[in-house]
mmCIF file of C-alpha atoms in Angstrom:
data_model
loop_
_atom_site.group_PDB
_atom_site.id
_atom_site.type_symbol
_atom_site.label_atom_id
_atom_site.label_comp_id
_atom_site.label_asym_id
_atom_site.label_seq_id
_atom_site.Cartn_x
_atom_site.Cartn_y
_atom_site.Cartn_z
ATOM 1 C CA MET A 18 -22.254 -16.289 -4.779
ATOM 2 C CA MET A 19 -25.253 -14.633 -6.468
ATOM 3 C CA HIS A 20 -26.440 -11.404 -5.122
ATOM 4 C CA GLU A 21 -29.892 -9.957 -5.797
ATOM 5 C CA LEU A 22 -29.638 -7.206 -8.023
ATOM 6 C CA ASN A 23 -31.707 -4.103 -7.673
ATOM 7 C CA TYR A 24 -32.666 -1.605 -10.887
ATOM 8 C CA ILE A 25 -32.976 2.165 -11.202
ATOM 9 C CA ARG A 26 -35.513 3.422 -13.741
ATOM 10 C CA CYS A 27 -33.972 5.809 -15.951
ATOM 11 C CA SER A 28 -36.760 7.299 -18.398
ATOM 12 C CA ASP A 29 -37.871 4.166 -20.154
ATOM 13 C CA TYR A 30 -34.799 1.991 -19.318
ATOM 14 C CA TYR A 31 -34.111 -0.278 -16.053
ATOM 15 C CA ILE A 32 -30.349 -0.427 -15.219
ATOM 16 C CA PRO A 33 -28.516 -2.159 -12.501
ATOM 17 C CA ASP A 34 -27.732 -0.367 -9.258
ATOM 18 C CA ILE A 35 -24.360 -1.625 -8.633
ATOM 19 C CA ARG A 36 -22.038 0.117 -6.276
ATOM 20 C CA LEU A 37 -18.595 -0.161 -4.853
ATOM 21 C CA PRO A 38 -18.188 -1.105 -1.338
ATOM 22 C CA GLU A 39 -17.469 2.152 0.888
ATOM 23 C CA GLU A 40 -13.447 2.228 1.874
ATOM 24 C CA ASN A 41 -12.586 5.305 3.704
ATOM 25 C CA ARG A 42 -8.764 4.056 4.541
ATOM 26 C CA PRO A 43 -6.185 6.094 2.588
ATOM 27 C CA ILE A 44 -4.052 3.807 0.206
ATOM 28 C CA GLY A 45 -0.882 6.178 0.963
ATOM 29 C CA ARG A 46 2.120 6.108 -0.698
ATOM 30 C CA TRP A 47 2.894 2.405 -0.579
ATOM 31 C CA GLY A 48 -0.586 1.654 -2.090
ATOM 32 C CA ARG A 49 -0.144 3.912 -4.991
ATOM 33 C CA LEU A 50 3.318 2.500 -5.818
ATOM 34 C CA HIS A 51 1.903 -1.074 -5.826
ATOM 35 C CA ARG A 52 -1.256 -0.046 -7.642
ATOM 36 C CA ASP A 53 1.417 1.326 -10.533
ATOM 37 C CA TYR A 54 3.156 -1.668 -10.251
ATOM 38 C CA LEU A 55 0.128 -4.066 -10.618
ATOM 39 C CA LYS A 56 -1.209 -1.954 -13.641
ATOM 40 C CA GLU A 57 2.189 -2.253 -15.675
ATOM 41 C CA ASN A 58 3.367 -5.769 -14.402
ATOM 42 C CA CYS A 59 0.085 -7.829 -13.494
ATOM 43 C CA PRO A 60 -2.793 -6.262 -15.276
ATOM 44 C CA ILE A 61 -4.677 -9.372 -14.976
ATOM 45 C CA ARG A 62 -4.505 -9.283 -11.214
ATOM 46 C CA PHE A 63 -5.148 -5.565 -11.271
ATOM 47 C CA ASN A 64 -8.377 -6.097 -13.501
ATOM 48 C CA ASP A 65 -9.458 -8.736 -11.117
ATOM 49 C CA LEU A 66 -9.163 -6.463 -7.789
ATOM 50 C CA VAL A 67 -10.933 -3.577 -9.809
ATOM 51 C CA LEU A 68 -13.828 -5.577 -11.052
ATOM 52 C CA SER A 69 -14.491 -7.505 -8.004
ATOM 53 C CA GLY A 70 -14.473 -3.979 -6.000
ATOM 54 C CA GLU A 71 -11.457 -5.138 -3.881
ATOM 55 C CA LEU A 72 -8.671 -2.834 -4.875
ATOM 56 C CA TRP A 73 -9.200 0.269 -2.479
ATOM 57 C CA THR A 74 -9.385 -2.385 0.513
ATOM 58 C CA TYR A 75 -6.398 -4.536 -0.646
ATOM 59 C CA LEU A 76 -4.202 -1.494 -1.154
ATOM 60 C CA ALA A 77 -5.344 0.249 2.303
ATOM 61 C CA ASP A 78 -4.335 -2.841 3.833
ATOM 62 C CA LEU A 79 -0.820 -3.403 2.078
ATOM 63 C CA ASN A 80 -0.158 0.290 2.777
ATOM 64 C CA GLU A 81 -0.735 -0.344 6.777
ATOM 65 C CA GLN A 82 1.348 -3.713 6.331
ATOM 66 C CA VAL A 83 4.251 -1.824 4.688
ATOM 67 C CA GLN A 84 4.316 0.965 7.099
ATOM 68 C CA SER A 85 4.228 -1.481 10.202
ATOM 69 C CA ARG A 86 6.927 -3.382 8.506
ATOM 70 C CA LEU A 87 9.147 -0.336 7.635
ATOM 71 C CA GLU A 88 8.813 0.964 11.442
ATOM 72 C CA LEU A 89 9.921 -2.616 12.616
ATOM 73 C CA ILE A 90 12.910 -2.884 10.176
ATOM 74 C CA ILE A 91 13.750 0.853 11.196
ATOM 75 C CA GLU A 92 13.787 0.135 15.045
ATOM 76 C CA GLN A 93 15.769 -3.106 14.300
ATOM 77 C CA MET A 94 18.639 -1.285 12.347
ATOM 78 C CA LYS A 95 18.810 1.220 14.923
ATOM 79 C CA ALA A 96 19.562 -1.244 17.570
ATOM 80 C CA THR A 97 21.808 -3.080 15.594
ATOM 81 C CA GLU A 98 23.824 -0.163 14.537
ATOM 82 C CA GLY A 99 23.516 1.854 17.993
ATOM 83 C CA VAL A 100 21.732 5.036 16.920
ATOM 84 C CA THR A 101 20.241 6.038 19.951
ATOM 85 C CA GLU A 102 18.786 9.201 21.526
ATOM 86 C CA ALA A 103 21.989 9.634 23.470
ATOM 87 C CA MET A 104 23.626 9.956 19.954
ATOM 88 C CA LYS A 105 21.063 12.612 19.019
ATOM 89 C CA ALA A 106 21.827 14.726 21.779
ATOM 90 C CA ASN A 107 25.513 14.321 21.369
ATOM 91 C CA ASP A 108 25.949 14.531 17.637
ATOM 92 C CA GLN A 109 23.129 15.475 15.873
ATOM 93 C CA MET A 110 24.496 15.380 12.524
ATOM 94 C CA SER A 111 25.727 11.989 12.694
ATOM 95 C CA TRP A 112 22.449 10.847 13.842
ATOM 96 C CA VAL A 113 20.495 12.466 11.017
ATOM 97 C CA GLY A 114 23.051 10.742 8.492
ATOM 98 C CA ALA A 115 22.764 7.415 10.427
ATOM 99 C CA MET A 116 18.825 7.714 10.617
ATOM 100 C CA ASN A 117 18.744 8.870 6.578
ATOM 101 C CA SER A 118 20.903 5.581 5.927
ATOM 102 C CA ILE A 119 18.599 3.411 7.782
ATOM 103 C CA ARG A 120 15.409 4.943 6.470
ATOM 104 C CA ASN A 121 16.724 4.544 2.936
ATOM 105 C CA ARG A 122 17.813 1.132 3.295
ATOM 106 C CA ALA A 123 14.675 -0.145 5.184
ATOM 107 C CA GLU A 124 12.546 1.499 2.462
ATOM 108 C CA GLU A 125 14.535 -0.202 -0.089
ATOM 109 C CA ILE A 126 13.879 -3.568 1.678
ATOM 110 C CA VAL A 127 9.812 -2.857 1.701
ATOM 111 C CA LEU A 128 9.923 -1.754 -1.662
ATOM 112 C CA ARG A 129 11.495 -5.071 -3.000
ATOM 113 C CA GLU A 130 9.701 -7.400 -0.609
ATOM 114 C CA MET A 131 6.001 -6.100 -0.438
ATOM 115 C CA ILE A 132 5.532 -3.469 -3.360
ATOM 116 C CA TYR A 133 7.496 -5.058 -6.320
ATOM 117 C CA GLY A 134 7.416 -8.639 -4.972
ATOM 118 C CA GLU A 135 11.215 -9.329 -5.396
ATOM 119 C CA ASN A 136 13.030 -11.571 -3.255
ATOM 120 C CA VAL A 137 15.658 -10.063 -0.987
ATOM 121 C CA VAL A 138 18.869 -11.521 -0.951
#
């Protein structure tokens, strides 16, 4: 796929006018974690994404997918373990403890599944 190159004149030289695509979505916590993982463990994949100009879009998409998956896992765990609004109204400390436990386990699952690419047992 060849694109027409435009050139800009800078004093006596013409240089290619190369621009990255505009992406305004944030990469968030999950995107930053995955970016760091790619830099350390998959430098070829990381460089390919950078050089093609797709890194930011890839990380923004991943961040949105991880956030959706995290919310789904939390809701499923809440239903399975009986953590409800009634529990929150009756015993706030137990509810906070249960929610912290659920959130920590859900984050560990998405870290292993989607950020670091490991298989969850």
